[in-house]
CSV table of C-alpha atoms and ligand atoms in Angstrom, one decimal:
chain,number,residue,atom,x,y,z
L,1,UNK,CA,-26.2,48.6,25.9
L,2,UNK,CA,-25.1,49.9,29.9
L,3,UNK,CA,-21.5,51.2,29.6
L,4,UNK,CA,-20.5,48.8,32.0
L,5,UNK,CA,-19.8,45.1,32.4
L,6,UNK,CA,-19.0,42.3,34.5
L,7,UNK,CA,-15.4,41.2,34.6
L,8,UNK,CA,-13.5,38.7,36.7
L,9,UNK,CA,-11.2,39.9,38.4
L,10,UNK,CA,-8.1,39.9,41.3
L,11,UNK,CA,-8.7,42.4,43.3
L,12,UNK,CA,-6.2,42.7,45.5
L,13,UNK,CA,-3.1,39.9,46.6
L,14,UNK,CA,-4.5,36.2,47.6
L,15,UNK,CA,-6.3,33.8,46.6
L,16,UNK,CA,-9.6,34.2,44.5
L,17,UNK,CA,-11.0,36.0,42.4
L,18,UNK,CA,-14.4,38.4,42.0
L,19,UNK,CA,-17.2,38.8,39.4
L,20,UNK,CA,-17.3,42.5,39.5
L,21,UNK,CA,-18.4,45.6,37.4
L,22,UNK,CA,-16.5,47.6,35.3
L,23,UNK,CA,-17.2,50.0,32.9
L,24,UNK,CA,-16.7,48.7,29.2
L,25,UNK,CA,-13.1,49.9,27.7
L,26,UNK,CA,-12.8,52.0,25.2
L,27,UNK,CA,-11.3,51.5,22.2
L,28,UNK,CA,-8.5,54.2,21.3
L,29,UNK,CA,-7.2,55.0,18.4
L,30,UNK,CA,-6.4,51.7,16.3
L,31,UNK,CA,-7.4,49.4,19.2
L,32,UNK,CA,-10.8,47.8,18.3
L,33,UNK,CA,-12.9,46.6,20.7
L,34,UNK,CA,-14.1,42.9,21.3
L,35,UNK,CA,-17.7,41.7,22.8
L,36,UNK,CA,-16.2,37.9,24.1
L,37,UNK,CA,-18.6,35.0,23.5
L,38,UNK,CA,-16.8,32.0,24.6
L,39,UNK,CA,-13.3,32.0,27.1
L,40,UNK,CA,-11.6,28.8,28.1
L,41,UNK,CA,-9.3,28.5,31.8
L,42,UNK,CA,-5.5,28.4,30.8
L,43,UNK,CA,-2.9,27.1,33.6
L,44,UNK,CA,-2.3,30.4,33.8
L,45,UNK,CA,-5.4,31.6,35.3
L,46,UNK,CA,-5.7,28.9,37.5
L,47,UNK,CA,-1.9,29.8,38.7
L,48,UNK,CA,-3.5,33.4,39.0
L,49,UNK,CA,-7.1,32.3,40.5
L,50,UNK,CA,-4.8,30.2,43.8
L,51,UNK,CA,-1.9,33.1,43.7
L,52,UNK,CA,0.8,30.9,43.7
L,53,UNK,CA,4.7,32.3,44.0
L,54,UNK,CA,4.4,33.1,40.1
L,55,UNK,CA,1.1,35.0,40.7
L,56,UNK,CA,2.4,36.8,43.5
L,57,UNK,CA,6.1,38.2,41.9
L,58,UNK,CA,3.8,39.0,38.1
L,59,UNK,CA,0.5,40.2,39.2
L,60,UNK,CA,-0.3,43.1,39.7
L,61,UNK,CA,-3.7,43.8,41.5
L,62,UNK,CA,-6.5,44.9,40.4
L,63,UNK,CA,-6.6,43.0,37.6
L,64,UNK,CA,-8.9,41.3,35.4
L,65,UNK,CA,-6.9,38.3,33.7
L,66,UNK,CA,-8.0,35.5,31.0
L,67,UNK,CA,-6.9,35.1,27.8
L,68,UNK,CA,-8.1,32.6,25.7
L,69,UNK,CA,-11.1,33.6,24.3
L,70,UNK,CA,-13.6,33.8,21.0
L,71,UNK,CA,-15.9,36.8,20.4
L,72,UNK,CA,-16.6,39.3,17.7
L,73,UNK,CA,-15.9,43.2,16.6
L,74,UNK,CA,-17.8,45.5,18.8
L,75,UNK,CA,-16.2,48.7,17.5
L,76,UNK,CA,-13.5,50.1,16.1
L,77,UNK,CA,-11.0,53.1,17.2
L,78,UNK,CA,-10.0,55.9,14.8
L,79,UNK,CA,-7.6,54.5,11.8
L,80,UNK,CA,-9.3,50.9,12.2
L,81,UNK,CA,-9.3,49.8,9.0
L,82,UNK,CA,-9.6,46.1,7.7
L,83,UNK,CA,-12.2,44.7,9.9
L,84,UNK,CA,-15.8,45.0,10.2
L,85,UNK,CA,-18.4,45.0,13.0
L,86,UNK,CA,-19.8,41.8,14.0
L,87,UNK,CA,-17.1,40.0,12.2
L,88,UNK,CA,-16.2,36.8,14.2
L,89,UNK,CA,-12.3,36.9,15.8
L,90,UNK,CA,-10.0,35.9,18.6
L,91,UNK,CA,-6.9,37.7,19.2
L,92,UNK,CA,-2.8,37.0,20.1
L,93,UNK,CA,-2.8,37.3,23.7
L,94,UNK,CA,1.0,39.6,23.6
L,95,UNK,CA,0.9,42.7,22.5
L,96,UNK,CA,4.3,43.8,21.2
L,97,UNK,CA,6.7,46.5,21.1
L,98,UNK,CA,6.5,46.2,16.7
L,99,UNK,CA,10.2,48.2,16.7
L,100,UNK,CA,12.0,46.0,18.5
L,101,UNK,CA,14.7,43.9,16.4
L,102,UNK,CA,12.8,40.6,16.8
L,103,UNK,CA,9.4,41.8,16.0
L,104,UNK,CA,10.6,44.1,12.9
L,105,UNK,CA,12.1,40.7,11.9
L,106,UNK,CA,8.5,39.4,12.2
L,107,UNK,CA,9.5,37.5,15.5
L,108,UNK,CA,6.8,39.0,17.5
L,109,UNK,CA,7.3,36.1,20.0
L,110,UNK,CA,10.6,36.2,20.7
L,111,UNK,CA,10.1,40.5,21.8
L,112,UNK,CA,11.6,42.6,24.1
L,113,UNK,CA,8.7,44.0,26.1
L,114,UNK,CA,5.8,42.3,25.5
L,115,UNK,CA,3.1,42.9,27.6
L,116,UNK,CA,0.5,39.9,28.2
L,117,UNK,CA,-3.1,40.1,27.7
L,118,UNK,CA,-4.5,39.3,31.2
L,119,UNK,CA,-1.2,38.8,32.8
L,120,UNK,CA,0.5,42.6,32.3
L,121,UNK,CA,-3.2,44.6,31.6
L,122,UNK,CA,-6.5,44.3,31.5
L,123,UNK,CA,-7.8,40.3,30.5
L,124,UNK,CA,-10.8,38.5,28.0
L,125,UNK,CA,-12.7,36.8,31.2
L,126,UNK,CA,-14.7,39.9,30.9
L,127,UNK,CA,-17.8,40.8,29.1
L,128,UNK,CA,-16.0,43.4,26.4
L,129,UNK,CA,-11.9,43.7,25.4
L,130,UNK,CA,-9.6,45.8,24.1
L,131,UNK,CA,-6.6,45.3,22.0
L,132,UNK,CA,-5.1,46.5,19.7
L,133,UNK,CA,-5.9,46.0,16.0
L,134,UNK,CA,-3.1,44.1,15.0
L,135,UNK,CA,-3.4,41.9,17.7
L,136,UNK,CA,-6.7,40.6,16.7
L,137,UNK,CA,-6.7,37.3,14.5
L,138,UNK,CA,-10.5,36.7,12.4
L,139,UNK,CA,-11.9,33.1,12.7
L,140,UNK,CA,-14.2,31.2,10.1
L,141,UNK,CA,-17.1,30.7,11.0
L,142,UNK,CA,-16.8,27.2,10.7
L,143,UNK,CA,-15.1,26.2,13.3
L,144,UNK,CA,-16.9,25.3,16.6
L,145,UNK,CA,-16.9,28.1,19.1
L,146,UNK,CA,-16.3,26.8,22.0
L,147,UNK,CA,-12.6,25.3,20.3
L,148,UNK,CA,-12.1,28.3,19.1
L,149,UNK,CA,-12.5,29.7,22.8
L,150,UNK,CA,-8.9,27.9,23.9
L,151,UNK,CA,-6.8,28.3,20.1
L,152,UNK,CA,-4.6,30.4,22.7
L,153,UNK,CA,-3.7,27.5,23.5
L,154,UNK,CA,-3.7,25.3,20.6
L,155,UNK,CA,-1.4,27.9,19.3
L,156,UNK,CA,0.9,26.8,22.0
L,157,UNK,CA,0.9,23.3,21.2
L,158,UNK,CA,0.7,24.2,17.5
L,159,UNK,CA,4.0,25.5,17.9
L,160,UNK,CA,5.5,23.5,19.6
L,161,UNK,CA,4.2,19.9,17.8
L,162,UNK,CA,4.8,22.4,14.5
L,163,UNK,CA,8.6,23.2,15.2
L,164,UNK,CA,10.8,19.6,13.9
L,165,UNK,CA,9.5,17.9,11.3
L,166,UNK,CA,7.8,14.7,12.7
L,167,UNK,CA,6.7,13.1,9.5
L,168,UNK,CA,7.6,9.0,9.9
L,169,UNK,CA,9.6,10.2,13.1
L,170,UNK,CA,8.8,8.3,17.1
L,171,UNK,CA,7.2,11.3,19.6
L,172,UNK,CA,7.5,11.8,23.2
L,173,UNK,CA,5.6,14.3,24.6
L,174,UNK,CA,5.8,14.5,28.9
L,175,UNK,CA,3.0,16.3,30.4
L,176,UNK,CA,-1.2,15.4,29.4
L,177,UNK,CA,-2.5,18.7,30.2
L,178,UNK,CA,-4.4,20.3,27.5
L,179,UNK,CA,-1.5,21.4,25.7
L,180,UNK,CA,0.5,18.0,25.4
L,181,UNK,CA,-3.1,16.6,24.4
L,182,UNK,CA,-3.3,18.4,21.7
L,183,UNK,CA,0.3,18.2,20.5
L,184,UNK,CA,-0.3,15.4,20.5
L,185,UNK,CA,-3.6,15.2,17.8
L,186,UNK,CA,-1.2,17.3,16.0
L,187,UNK,CA,1.5,15.3,15.6
L,188,UNK,CA,-0.8,12.3,14.8
L,189,UNK,CA,-2.6,14.0,12.5
L,190,UNK,CA,1.4,15.3,10.4
L,191,UNK,CA,2.8,11.7,10.4
L,192,UNK,CA,4.3,10.5,13.2
L,193,UNK,CA,5.4,7.2,13.7
L,194,UNK,CA,4.3,7.0,17.1
L,195,UNK,CA,3.1,9.5,19.7
L,196,UNK,CA,3.7,8.9,23.0
L,197,UNK,CA,2.8,10.5,26.4
L,198,UNK,CA,3.7,9.6,29.6
L,199,UNK,CA,1.9,11.9,32.9
L,200,UNK,CA,1.0,11.0,36.9
L,201,UNK,CA,-2.7,11.6,35.7
L,202,UNK,CA,-4.7,8.6,34.9
L,203,UNK,CA,-7.6,10.5,34.0
L,204,UNK,CA,-5.0,13.4,31.5
L,205,UNK,CA,-4.1,9.9,29.9
L,206,UNK,CA,-7.0,8.8,28.6
L,207,UNK,CA,-7.6,11.9,27.6
L,208,UNK,CA,-4.2,11.9,25.6
L,209,UNK,CA,-5.1,8.3,24.1
L,210,UNK,CA,-8.9,9.7,22.7
L,211,UNK,CA,-6.8,12.7,21.2
L,212,UNK,CA,-4.5,10.2,18.9
L,213,UNK,CA,-2.0,9.0,21.4
L,214,UNK,CA,-0.5,5.7,20.4
L,215,UNK,CA,1.0,5.2,23.3
L,216,UNK,CA,0.4,6.1,27.5
L,217,UNK,CA,2.5,5.6,30.3
L,218,UNK,CA,1.8,6.6,34.2
L,219,UNK,CA,5.2,7.5,34.6
L,220,UNK,CA,4.8,7.0,39.0
L,221,UNK,CA,4.6,2.9,37.8
L,222,UNK,CA,4.9,2.0,34.1
L,223,UNK,CA,8.4,2.1,32.9
L,224,UNK,CA,8.6,4.1,29.2
L,225,UNK,CA,10.6,1.8,28.2
L,226,UNK,CA,7.9,-0.5,27.8
L,227,UNK,CA,5.8,1.5,25.4
L,228,UNK,CA,9.2,2.1,23.3
L,229,UNK,CA,9.3,-1.7,23.2
L,230,UNK,CA,5.3,-2.0,22.0
L,231,UNK,CA,6.1,1.0,19.4
L,232,UNK,CA,9.4,-1.7,18.6
L,233,UNK,CA,11.2,1.7,18.3
L,234,UNK,CA,15.6,0.9,18.0
L,235,UNK,CA,16.8,3.7,18.5
L,236,UNK,CA,15.4,6.0,20.8
L,237,UNK,CA,12.8,8.4,20.1
L,238,UNK,CA,13.5,11.3,17.2
L,239,UNK,CA,12.0,13.9,18.5
L,240,UNK,CA,10.7,15.3,22.4
L,241,UNK,CA,8.2,17.4,23.0
L,242,UNK,CA,8.1,18.7,27.0
L,243,UNK,CA,5.1,20.0,28.1
L,244,UNK,CA,5.1,18.9,32.0
L,245,UNK,CA,7.5,21.4,33.2
L,246,UNK,CA,9.0,19.1,35.9
L,247,UNK,CA,12.6,18.5,35.4
L,248,UNK,CA,11.9,14.5,36.0
L,249,UNK,CA,10.5,14.7,33.0
L,250,UNK,CA,12.9,16.4,30.7
L,251,UNK,CA,15.9,13.9,32.6
L,252,UNK,CA,13.6,11.1,31.6
L,253,UNK,CA,13.0,12.4,27.6
L,254,UNK,CA,17.3,12.8,27.7
L,255,UNK,CA,17.6,9.8,28.2
L,256,UNK,CA,15.7,8.1,26.4
L,257,UNK,CA,16.5,10.7,23.1
L,258,UNK,CA,18.6,8.5,19.8
L,259,UNK,CA,21.5,10.4,19.3
L,260,UNK,CA,20.9,13.6,17.2
L,261,UNK,CA,17.7,14.0,18.0
L,262,UNK,CA,15.7,17.1,18.9
L,263,UNK,CA,13.5,18.8,21.2
L,264,UNK,CA,11.4,21.7,22.1
L,265,UNK,CA,11.1,22.4,25.5
L,266,UNK,CA,7.2,24.6,26.1
L,267,UNK,CA,7.0,23.5,29.7
L,268,UNK,CA,7.8,26.2,32.2
L,269,UNK,CA,10.6,24.7,35.0
L,270,UNK,CA,11.2,25.3,38.7
L,271,UNK,CA,13.8,27.4,39.7
L,272,UNK,CA,16.7,25.6,39.9
L,273,UNK,CA,15.8,22.0,37.7
L,274,UNK,CA,18.6,20.2,36.8
L,275,UNK,CA,19.4,17.3,34.1
L,276,UNK,CA,22.4,15.8,32.9
L,277,UNK,CA,24.1,18.4,30.4
L,278,UNK,CA,26.3,15.3,28.8
L,279,UNK,CA,23.2,13.7,27.9
L,280,UNK,CA,23.5,16.9,25.8
L,281,UNK,CA,26.3,16.8,24.8
L,282,UNK,CA,27.7,13.5,23.8
L,283,UNK,CA,24.0,12.9,21.8
L,284,UNK,CA,24.5,15.7,20.0
L,285,UNK,CA,20.8,17.4,20.8
L,286,UNK,CA,19.4,20.0,19.6
L,287,UNK,CA,16.7,21.0,22.0
L,288,UNK,CA,14.3,24.5,21.9
L,289,UNK,CA,13.2,26.7,24.0
L,290,UNK,CA,9.3,27.7,23.0
L,291,UNK,CA,7.2,30.9,24.0
L,292,UNK,CA,4.1,31.6,22.7
L,293,UNK,CA,3.3,30.7,18.7
L,294,UNK,CA,4.5,32.4,16.0
L,295,UNK,CA,2.9,36.2,15.3
L,296,UNK,CA,1.1,35.2,12.9
L,297,UNK,CA,2.2,31.7,11.2
L,298,UNK,CA,1.4,29.7,14.1
L,299,UNK,CA,-2.2,30.6,13.9
L,300,UNK,CA,-2.4,30.3,9.9
L,301,UNK,CA,-1.7,27.0,10.3
L,302,UNK,CA,-4.0,26.3,13.4
L,303,UNK,CA,-7.1,27.2,11.1
L,304,UNK,CA,-6.0,25.1,8.7
L,305,UNK,CA,-5.5,21.9,10.0
L,306,UNK,CA,-8.8,21.7,11.4
L,307,UNK,CA,-9.7,22.6,7.7
L,308,UNK,CA,-8.0,19.1,7.0
L,309,UNK,CA,-9.5,17.5,10.1
L,310,UNK,CA,-8.0,17.4,13.1
L,311,UNK,CA,-10.4,17.2,15.5
L,312,UNK,CA,-10.3,18.8,19.0
L,313,UNK,CA,-13.5,18.5,20.7
L,314,UNK,CA,-13.0,15.8,22.7
L,315,UNK,CA,-10.9,17.9,24.9
L,316,UNK,CA,-13.8,20.0,26.0
L,317,UNK,CA,-14.9,18.3,29.6
L,318,UNK,CA,-16.4,21.0,31.4
L,319,UNK,CA,-18.6,23.8,30.4
L,320,UNK,CA,-20.3,26.7,32.5
L,321,UNK,CA,-21.3,30.3,32.4
L,322,UNK,CA,-19.2,33.1,33.6
L,323,UNK,CA,-21.5,33.3,36.7
L,324,UNK,CA,-20.2,29.7,37.7
L,325,UNK,CA,-16.5,30.3,36.9
L,326,UNK,CA,-15.5,28.8,40.6
L,327,UNK,CA,-16.8,25.4,39.2
L,328,UNK,CA,-14.9,26.0,36.9
L,329,UNK,CA,-11.9,26.8,38.5
L,330,UNK,CA,-12.2,24.2,41.0
L,331,UNK,CA,-12.6,21.8,37.9
L,332,UNK,CA,-9.7,22.8,37.4
L,333,UNK,CA,-7.6,22.8,39.8
L,334,UNK,CA,-8.9,18.9,40.7
L,335,UNK,CA,-6.7,17.5,37.8
L,336,UNK,CA,-9.5,15.7,35.8
L,337,UNK,CA,-10.0,18.4,33.5
L,338,UNK,CA,-9.2,18.7,30.2
L,339,UNK,CA,-10.1,22.8,28.8
L,340,UNK,CA,-13.5,24.1,30.7
L,341,UNK,CA,-14.9,26.7,28.6
L,342,UNK,CA,-16.7,30.1,30.3
L,343,UNK,CA,-19.6,31.2,28.6
L,344,UNK,CA,-20.0,35.2,28.6
L,345,UNK,CA,-23.4,35.5,27.0
L,346,UNK,CA,-25.9,37.6,29.1
L,347,UNK,CA,-28.7,35.7,30.2
L,348,UNK,CA,-27.5,32.8,33.2
T,1,NAD,P1,-0.9,21.5,33.0
T,1,NAD,O1,0.3,21.5,34.4
T,1,NAD,O2,-2.3,21.4,32.5
T,1,NAD,O3,-0.4,20.7,32.4
T,1,NAD,C1,0.8,19.4,32.8
T,1,NAD,C2,1.1,17.6,32.9
T,1,NAD,O4,2.2,17.8,33.1
T,1,NAD,C3,0.2,17.7,33.7
T,1,NAD,O5,-0.8,17.0,33.8
T,1,NAD,C4,0.7,16.9,35.1
T,1,NAD,O6,0.4,15.9,35.9
T,1,NAD,C5,2.2,16.9,34.4
T,1,NAD,N1,3.2,16.5,34.4
T,1,NAD,C6,3.9,16.6,35.6
T,1,NAD,N2,4.8,15.7,36.0
T,1,NAD,C7,5.3,15.5,35.2
T,1,NAD,C8,6.3,14.1,34.9
T,1,NAD,N3,7.7,13.7,35.5
T,1,NAD,N4,5.9,13.8,33.7
T,1,NAD,C9,5.4,13.6,32.7
T,1,NAD,N5,4.1,14.5,32.9
T,1,NAD,C10,3.9,15.1,34.1
T,1,NAD,O7,-0.2,22.2,31.6
T,1,NAD,P2,-0.9,23.0,30.3
T,1,NAD,O8,-2.1,23.5,30.5
T,1,NAD,O9,-1.1,21.5,30.0
T,1,NAD,O10,0.6,23.4,29.8
T,1,NAD,C11,1.7,22.4,29.5
T,1,NAD,C12,3.2,23.4,30.3
T,1,NAD,O11,3.0,24.5,29.2
T,1,NAD,C13,3.4,23.4,31.6
T,1,NAD,O12,4.3,23.8,32.2
T,1,NAD,C14,2.9,25.4,31.0
T,1,NAD,O13,3.5,26.1,32.1
T,1,NAD,C15,3.5,25.4,29.9
T,1,NAD,N6,3.2,26.6,28.8
T,1,NAD,C16,4.1,27.2,28.4
T,1,NAD,C17,3.9,28.5,27.0
T,1,NAD,C18,5.1,28.7,27.2
T,1,NAD,O14,4.7,30.0,26.3
T,1,NAD,N7,6.3,28.3,27.2
T,1,NAD,C19,2.5,28.7,26.9
T,1,NAD,C20,1.7,28.0,27.4
T,1,NAD,C21,1.8,26.9,29.0
T,2,ZN,ZN1,9.7,44.3,20.0
């Protein structure tokens, strides 16, 4: 084995990524070195690739990007206990301080000093990744490797979908991106009465139906009220999961919730997005912001829901070797994609 590796790097401000040779990281005390086997491309990676306004503000090149991955433990830093070489792992992508009020209360997802793998420090689109041992998550060999590659995004979907009790409830999911579509599958598996998914993209709505949505609505040309009627709903949606980041979608959701309904907000809204606040007040709605996933309760549920039969495989639409990463980002940019998997094995 050499001491350097391939990595997908944002070398300087501007669009695109470069497949570069970099020194392989060395695990310091308390750290674990992971040999990456598969990664998945997240919407965040696409923002960084395209160098949009958010990336220009938040990303400091040079940076190896990527935070959705599965691999195996390649080396343990000094003092690391409880893991074995070769063990299959993924990892929590938020590196938290461990001593702020939320961290100490077991709410690491709200850490005041969180650092994102592949956002604020070198990430997983590389042959090796180094992270603190406490972020490493052992993963059963029973799960398909390509699905484990996007456990990070599955965690966002899980945390949001399980925020409120959905048993017997009518659920509205706005946004049929990979996360919205996974949330639809989770709500179905967990006993929702109906799961109606909206988007403007027919390819993605078809994906939502394959993953278990009871109905879908292209809000560009169809009325959500018609789908509510088909589902024989009487008072409006009980639970809303906002997964589009569109102010229009959130406004529509607010207007169609029943009194006392509950909304979990994952989608990241544009600055200045406006809603009718009085919908929230007069309907007595509860809104909760969702960031990341619970550490590590969400990871536990992700494994056990798969064991209980949740099938995420219809979501994978593209697979490439890492040397063909440009094709993967093009698929993501086309809008006609679910999860795009990159294989990090040596042989092309
Ligand atoms: P995505 O961009 O792939 O999917 C969003 C979907 O919303 C797209 O398919 C788009 O066509 C659709 N959409 C746009 N306008 C709409 C409208 N008016 N009504 C219905 N749908 C509409 O995103 P994703 O990767 O699935 O992630 C979902 C959202 O969650 C994104 O906003 C992402 O930034 C956010 N996110 C937040 C966190 C967090 O920690 N809060 C973590 C991950 C992702
Ligand atoms: Zn903290």
